[in-house]
PDB file of C-alpha atoms and ligand atoms in Angstrom:
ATOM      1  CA  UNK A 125     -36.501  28.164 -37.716  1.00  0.00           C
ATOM      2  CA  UNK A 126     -39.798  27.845 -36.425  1.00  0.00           C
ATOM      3  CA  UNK A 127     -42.828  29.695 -34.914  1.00  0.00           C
ATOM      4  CA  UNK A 128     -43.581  27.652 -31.503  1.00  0.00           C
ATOM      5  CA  UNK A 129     -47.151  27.657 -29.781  1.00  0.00           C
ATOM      6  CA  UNK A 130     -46.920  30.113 -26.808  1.00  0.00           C
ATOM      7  CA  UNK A 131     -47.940  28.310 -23.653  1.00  0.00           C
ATOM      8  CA  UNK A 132     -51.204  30.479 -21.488  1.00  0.00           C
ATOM      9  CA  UNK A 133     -51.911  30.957 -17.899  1.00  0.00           C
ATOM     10  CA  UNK A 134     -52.691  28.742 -16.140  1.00  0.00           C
ATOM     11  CA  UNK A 135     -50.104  26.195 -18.025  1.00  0.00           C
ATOM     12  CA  UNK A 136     -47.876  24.525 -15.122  1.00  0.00           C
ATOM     13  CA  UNK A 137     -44.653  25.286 -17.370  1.00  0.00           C
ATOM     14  CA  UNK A 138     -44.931  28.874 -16.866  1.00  0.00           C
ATOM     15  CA  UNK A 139     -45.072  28.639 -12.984  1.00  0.00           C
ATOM     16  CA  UNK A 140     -41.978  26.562 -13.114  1.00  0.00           C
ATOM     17  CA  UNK A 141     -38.467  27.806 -12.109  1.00  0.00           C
ATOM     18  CA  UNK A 142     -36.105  27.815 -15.103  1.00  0.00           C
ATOM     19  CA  UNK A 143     -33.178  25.352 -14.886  1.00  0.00           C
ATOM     20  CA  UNK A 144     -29.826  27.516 -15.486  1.00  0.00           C
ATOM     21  CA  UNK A 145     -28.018  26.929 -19.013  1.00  0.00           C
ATOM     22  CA  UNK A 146     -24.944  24.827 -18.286  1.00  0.00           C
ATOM     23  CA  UNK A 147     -23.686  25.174 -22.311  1.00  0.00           C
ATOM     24  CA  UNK A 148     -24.147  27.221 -25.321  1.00  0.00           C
ATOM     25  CA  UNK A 149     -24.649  24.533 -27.473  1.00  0.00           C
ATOM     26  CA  UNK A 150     -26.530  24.257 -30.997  1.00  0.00           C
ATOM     27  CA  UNK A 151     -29.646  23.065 -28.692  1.00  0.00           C
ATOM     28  CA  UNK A 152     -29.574  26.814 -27.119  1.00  0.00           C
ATOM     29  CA  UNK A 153     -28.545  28.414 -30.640  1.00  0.00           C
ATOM     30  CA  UNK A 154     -31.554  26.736 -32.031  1.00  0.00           C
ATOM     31  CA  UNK A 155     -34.195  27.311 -29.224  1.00  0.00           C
ATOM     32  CA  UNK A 156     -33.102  30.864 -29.771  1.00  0.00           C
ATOM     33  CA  UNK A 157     -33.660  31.205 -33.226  1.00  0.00           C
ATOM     34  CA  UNK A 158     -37.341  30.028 -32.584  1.00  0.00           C
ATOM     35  CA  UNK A 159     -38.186  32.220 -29.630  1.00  0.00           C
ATOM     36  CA  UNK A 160     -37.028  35.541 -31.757  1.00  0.00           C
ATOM     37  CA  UNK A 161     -39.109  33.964 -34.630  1.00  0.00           C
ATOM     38  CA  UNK A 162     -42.452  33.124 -32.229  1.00  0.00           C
ATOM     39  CA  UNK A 163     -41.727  36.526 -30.655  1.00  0.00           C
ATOM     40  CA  UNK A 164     -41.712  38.643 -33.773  1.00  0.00           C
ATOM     41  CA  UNK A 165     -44.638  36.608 -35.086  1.00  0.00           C
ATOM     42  CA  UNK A 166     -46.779  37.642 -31.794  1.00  0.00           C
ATOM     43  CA  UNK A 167     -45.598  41.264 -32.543  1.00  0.00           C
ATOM     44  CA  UNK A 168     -44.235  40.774 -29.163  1.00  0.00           C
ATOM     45  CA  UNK A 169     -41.209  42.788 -27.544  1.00  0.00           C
ATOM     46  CA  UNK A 170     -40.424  39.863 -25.477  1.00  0.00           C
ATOM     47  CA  UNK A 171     -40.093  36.032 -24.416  1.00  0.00           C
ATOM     48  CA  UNK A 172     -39.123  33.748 -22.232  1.00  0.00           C
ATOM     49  CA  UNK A 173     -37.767  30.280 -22.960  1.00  0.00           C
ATOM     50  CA  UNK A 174     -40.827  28.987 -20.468  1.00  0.00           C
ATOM     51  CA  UNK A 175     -43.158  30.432 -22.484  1.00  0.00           C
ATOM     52  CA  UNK A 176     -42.467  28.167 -25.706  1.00  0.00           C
ATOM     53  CA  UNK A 177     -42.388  25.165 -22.842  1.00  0.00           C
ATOM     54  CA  UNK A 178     -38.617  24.783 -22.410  1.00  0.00           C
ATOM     55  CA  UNK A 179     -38.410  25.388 -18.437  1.00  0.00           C
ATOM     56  CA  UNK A 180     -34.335  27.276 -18.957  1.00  0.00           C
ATOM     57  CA  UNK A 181     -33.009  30.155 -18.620  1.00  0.00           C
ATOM     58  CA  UNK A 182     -33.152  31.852 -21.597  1.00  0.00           C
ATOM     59  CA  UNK A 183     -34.838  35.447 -22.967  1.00  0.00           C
ATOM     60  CA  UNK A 184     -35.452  37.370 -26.167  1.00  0.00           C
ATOM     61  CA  UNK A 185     -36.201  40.678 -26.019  1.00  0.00           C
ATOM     62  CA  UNK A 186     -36.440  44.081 -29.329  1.00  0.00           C
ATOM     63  CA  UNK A 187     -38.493  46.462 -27.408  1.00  0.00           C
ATOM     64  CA  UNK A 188     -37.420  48.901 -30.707  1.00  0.00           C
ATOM     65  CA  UNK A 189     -41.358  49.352 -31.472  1.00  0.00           C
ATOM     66  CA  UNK A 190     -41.551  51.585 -28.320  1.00  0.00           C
ATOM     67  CA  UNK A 191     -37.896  52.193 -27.947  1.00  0.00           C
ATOM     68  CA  UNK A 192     -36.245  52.887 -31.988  1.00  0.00           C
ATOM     69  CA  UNK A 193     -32.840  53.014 -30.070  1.00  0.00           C
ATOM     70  CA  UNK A 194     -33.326  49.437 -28.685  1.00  0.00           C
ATOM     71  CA  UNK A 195     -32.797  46.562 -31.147  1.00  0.00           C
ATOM     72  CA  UNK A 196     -32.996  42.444 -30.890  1.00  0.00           C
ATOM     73  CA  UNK A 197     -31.042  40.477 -28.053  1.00  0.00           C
ATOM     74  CA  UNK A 198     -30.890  37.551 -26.479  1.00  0.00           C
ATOM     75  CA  UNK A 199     -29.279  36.658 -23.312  1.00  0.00           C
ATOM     76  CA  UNK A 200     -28.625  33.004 -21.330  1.00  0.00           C
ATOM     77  CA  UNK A 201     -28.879  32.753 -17.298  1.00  0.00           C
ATOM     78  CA  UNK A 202     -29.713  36.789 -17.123  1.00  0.00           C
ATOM     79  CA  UNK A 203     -29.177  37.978 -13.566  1.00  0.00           C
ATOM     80  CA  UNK A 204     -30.544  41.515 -12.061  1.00  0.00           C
ATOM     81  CA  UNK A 205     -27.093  42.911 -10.449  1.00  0.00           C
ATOM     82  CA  UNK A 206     -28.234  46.419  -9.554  1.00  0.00           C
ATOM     83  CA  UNK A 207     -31.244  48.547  -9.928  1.00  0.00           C
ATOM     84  CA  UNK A 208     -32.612  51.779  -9.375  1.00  0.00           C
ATOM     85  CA  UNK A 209     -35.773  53.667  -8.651  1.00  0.00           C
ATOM     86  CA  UNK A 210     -39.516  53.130  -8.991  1.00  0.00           C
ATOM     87  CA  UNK A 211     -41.977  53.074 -11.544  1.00  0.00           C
ATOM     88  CA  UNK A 212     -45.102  52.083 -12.520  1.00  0.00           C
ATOM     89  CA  UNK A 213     -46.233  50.738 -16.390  1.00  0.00           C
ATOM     90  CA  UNK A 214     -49.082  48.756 -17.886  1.00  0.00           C
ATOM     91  CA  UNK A 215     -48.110  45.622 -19.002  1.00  0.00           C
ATOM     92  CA  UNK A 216     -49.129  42.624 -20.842  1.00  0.00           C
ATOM     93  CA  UNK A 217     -47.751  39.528 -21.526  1.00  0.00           C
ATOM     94  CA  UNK A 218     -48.187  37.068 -24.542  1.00  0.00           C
ATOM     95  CA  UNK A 219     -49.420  34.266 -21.930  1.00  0.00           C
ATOM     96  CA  UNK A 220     -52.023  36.044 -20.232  1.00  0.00           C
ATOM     97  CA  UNK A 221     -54.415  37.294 -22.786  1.00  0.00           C
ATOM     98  CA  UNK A 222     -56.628  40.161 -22.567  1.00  0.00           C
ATOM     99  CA  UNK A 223     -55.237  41.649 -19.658  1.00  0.00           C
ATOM    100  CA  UNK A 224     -53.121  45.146 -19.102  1.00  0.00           C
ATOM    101  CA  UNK A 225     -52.316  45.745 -15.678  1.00  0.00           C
ATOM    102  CA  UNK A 226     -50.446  48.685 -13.991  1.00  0.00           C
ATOM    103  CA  UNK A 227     -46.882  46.576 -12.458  1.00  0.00           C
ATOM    104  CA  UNK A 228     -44.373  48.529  -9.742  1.00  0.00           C
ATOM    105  CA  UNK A 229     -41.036  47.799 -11.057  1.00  0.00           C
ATOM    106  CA  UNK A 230     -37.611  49.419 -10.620  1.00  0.00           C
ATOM    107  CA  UNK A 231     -36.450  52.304 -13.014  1.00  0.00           C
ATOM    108  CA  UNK A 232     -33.071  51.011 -14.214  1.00  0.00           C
ATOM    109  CA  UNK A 233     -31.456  47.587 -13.858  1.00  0.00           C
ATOM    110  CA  UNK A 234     -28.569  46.182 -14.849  1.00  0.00           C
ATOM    111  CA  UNK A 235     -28.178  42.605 -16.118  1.00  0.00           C
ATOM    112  CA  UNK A 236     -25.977  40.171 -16.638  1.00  0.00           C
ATOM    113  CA  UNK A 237     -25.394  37.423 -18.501  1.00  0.00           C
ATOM    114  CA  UNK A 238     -24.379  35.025 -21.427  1.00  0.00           C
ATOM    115  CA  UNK A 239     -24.583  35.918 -24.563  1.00  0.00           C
ATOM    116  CA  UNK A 240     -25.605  33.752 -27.913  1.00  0.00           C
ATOM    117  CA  UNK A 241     -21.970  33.172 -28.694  1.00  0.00           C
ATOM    118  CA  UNK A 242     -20.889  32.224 -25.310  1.00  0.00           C
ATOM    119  CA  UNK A 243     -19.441  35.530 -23.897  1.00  0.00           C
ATOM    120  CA  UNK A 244     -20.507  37.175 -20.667  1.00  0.00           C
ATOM    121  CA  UNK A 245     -22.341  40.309 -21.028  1.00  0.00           C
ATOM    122  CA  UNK A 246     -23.892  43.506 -19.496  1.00  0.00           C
ATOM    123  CA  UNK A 247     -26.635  45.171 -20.237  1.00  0.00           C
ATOM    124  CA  UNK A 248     -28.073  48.121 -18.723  1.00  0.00           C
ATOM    125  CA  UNK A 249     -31.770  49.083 -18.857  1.00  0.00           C
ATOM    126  CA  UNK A 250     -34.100  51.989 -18.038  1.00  0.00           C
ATOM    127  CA  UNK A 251     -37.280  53.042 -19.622  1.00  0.00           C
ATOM    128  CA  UNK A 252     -39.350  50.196 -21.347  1.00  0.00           C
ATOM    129  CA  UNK A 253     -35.963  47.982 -21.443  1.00  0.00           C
ATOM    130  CA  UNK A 254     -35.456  47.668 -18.126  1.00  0.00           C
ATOM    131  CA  UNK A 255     -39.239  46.856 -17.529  1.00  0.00           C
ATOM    132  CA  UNK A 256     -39.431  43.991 -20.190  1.00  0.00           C
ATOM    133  CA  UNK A 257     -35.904  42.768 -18.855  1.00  0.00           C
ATOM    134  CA  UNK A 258     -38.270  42.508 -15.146  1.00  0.00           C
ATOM    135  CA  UNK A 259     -40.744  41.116 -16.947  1.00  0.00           C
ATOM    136  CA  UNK A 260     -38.980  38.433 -18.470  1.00  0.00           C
ATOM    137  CA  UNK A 261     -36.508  37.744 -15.791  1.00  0.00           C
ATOM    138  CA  UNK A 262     -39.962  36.843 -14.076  1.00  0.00           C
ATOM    139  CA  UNK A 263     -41.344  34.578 -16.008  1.00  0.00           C
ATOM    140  CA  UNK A 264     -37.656  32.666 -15.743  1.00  0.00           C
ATOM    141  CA  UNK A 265     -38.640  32.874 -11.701  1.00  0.00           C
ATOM    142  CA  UNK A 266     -42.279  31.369 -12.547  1.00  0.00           C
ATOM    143  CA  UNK A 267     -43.519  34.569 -11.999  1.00  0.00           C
ATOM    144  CA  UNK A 268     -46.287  36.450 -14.242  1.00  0.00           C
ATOM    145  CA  UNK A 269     -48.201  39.745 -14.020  1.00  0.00           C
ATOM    146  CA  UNK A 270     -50.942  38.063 -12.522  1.00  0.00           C
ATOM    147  CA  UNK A 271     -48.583  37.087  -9.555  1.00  0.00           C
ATOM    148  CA  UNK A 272     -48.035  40.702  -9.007  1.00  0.00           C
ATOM    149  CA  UNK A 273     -51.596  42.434  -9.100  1.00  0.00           C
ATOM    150  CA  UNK A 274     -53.808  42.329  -6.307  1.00  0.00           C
ATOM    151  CA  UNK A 275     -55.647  39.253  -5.333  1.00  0.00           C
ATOM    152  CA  UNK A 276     -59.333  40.948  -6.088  1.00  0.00           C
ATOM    153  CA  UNK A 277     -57.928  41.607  -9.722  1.00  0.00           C
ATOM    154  CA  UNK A 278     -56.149  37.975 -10.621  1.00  0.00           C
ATOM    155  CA  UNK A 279     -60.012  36.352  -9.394  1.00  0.00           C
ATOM    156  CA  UNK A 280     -61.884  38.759 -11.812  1.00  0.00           C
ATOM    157  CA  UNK A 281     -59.076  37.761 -14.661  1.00  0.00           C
ATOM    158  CA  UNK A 282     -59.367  34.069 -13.455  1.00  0.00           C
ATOM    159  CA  UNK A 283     -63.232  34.432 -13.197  1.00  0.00           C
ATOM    160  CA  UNK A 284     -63.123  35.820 -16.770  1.00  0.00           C
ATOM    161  CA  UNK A 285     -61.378  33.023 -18.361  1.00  0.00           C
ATOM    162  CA  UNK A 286     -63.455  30.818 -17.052  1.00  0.00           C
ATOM    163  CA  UNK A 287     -66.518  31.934 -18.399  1.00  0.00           C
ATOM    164  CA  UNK A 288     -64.834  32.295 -21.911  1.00  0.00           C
ATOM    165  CA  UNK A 289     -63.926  28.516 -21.413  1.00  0.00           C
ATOM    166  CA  UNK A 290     -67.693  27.901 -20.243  1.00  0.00           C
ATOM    167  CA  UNK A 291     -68.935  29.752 -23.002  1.00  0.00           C
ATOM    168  CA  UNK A 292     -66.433  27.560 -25.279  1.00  0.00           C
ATOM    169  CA  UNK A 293     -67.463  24.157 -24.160  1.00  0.00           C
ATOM    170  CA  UNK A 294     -71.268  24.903 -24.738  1.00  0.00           C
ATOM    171  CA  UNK A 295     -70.400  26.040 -28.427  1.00  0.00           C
TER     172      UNK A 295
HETATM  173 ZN1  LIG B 381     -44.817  37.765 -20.259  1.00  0.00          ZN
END
């Protein structure tokens, strides 16, 4: 197992549509290993196979440090089959740095997909699981938080990084 370098905005990668998983093969099995080890090491409760540069369609996910009922999963080719209800929560995400923003997402979804092992499976979300199971299914779409603030608010994030990178250059 390894702990992979998590790819920031604006890296093309992460605005990249994830190519479906055709085969649960030791390729998958291994990728998988690594994102739950790179996620835990970010003390993150989420990732996306995009984020760790591999453009598929894969998440892991143990939102247990605000949920204790919630534990570690991954699933292949997830796909949002119902959902239900509005909320709103501040996010973050492990490729945009420094930046919480309140995100509009449903209350409960339910997902499908494949598991580890091969088998189909269900899960269904609400609370902070079915907003990190938005979250992620995003970033599988080439879709971050930035993509779904207001325009006014991704310039002063966009205008802030690229002081910091100013600032970086002349150090
Ligand atoms: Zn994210």
């Amino acid at each position: 197992m390894a702990v992979l370098e998590i790819l920031k905005y604006p890296h093309p990668v992460l605005k990249k549509k994830c190519k479906c998983v055709e085969r649960v093969d030791e390729e998958v099995k291994r990728l998988i290993h690594d994102m739950k080890e790179t996620m835990y090491h970010a003390n993150g409760i989420g990732l996306a196979a995009c984020q760790v540069g591999t453009p598929q369609q894969v998440i892991v996910m143990d939102v247990s440090p605000i949920d204790p009922g919630q534990g570690f999963f991954a699933l292949i080719n997830p796909e949002i089959i119902c959902e239900e209800g509005e909320v709103d929560y501040e996010e973050g995400c492990l490729s945009v740095p420094e930046c919480t923003e309140k995100i509009k997402r449903k209350e409960k979804v339910r997902v499908k997909g494949i598991s580890p092992e091969g088998e189909e499976m269900e899960i269904a979300g609400e609370g902070i699981l079915s907003i990190a199971l938005q979250h992620e299914i995003d970033h599988l779409n080439g879709v971050l938080i930035l993509d779904r603030i207001s325009r006014l608010k991704r310039e002063i994030y966009r205008n802030k990084l690229k002081k910091e990178k100013q600032r970086g250059e002349k150090e």
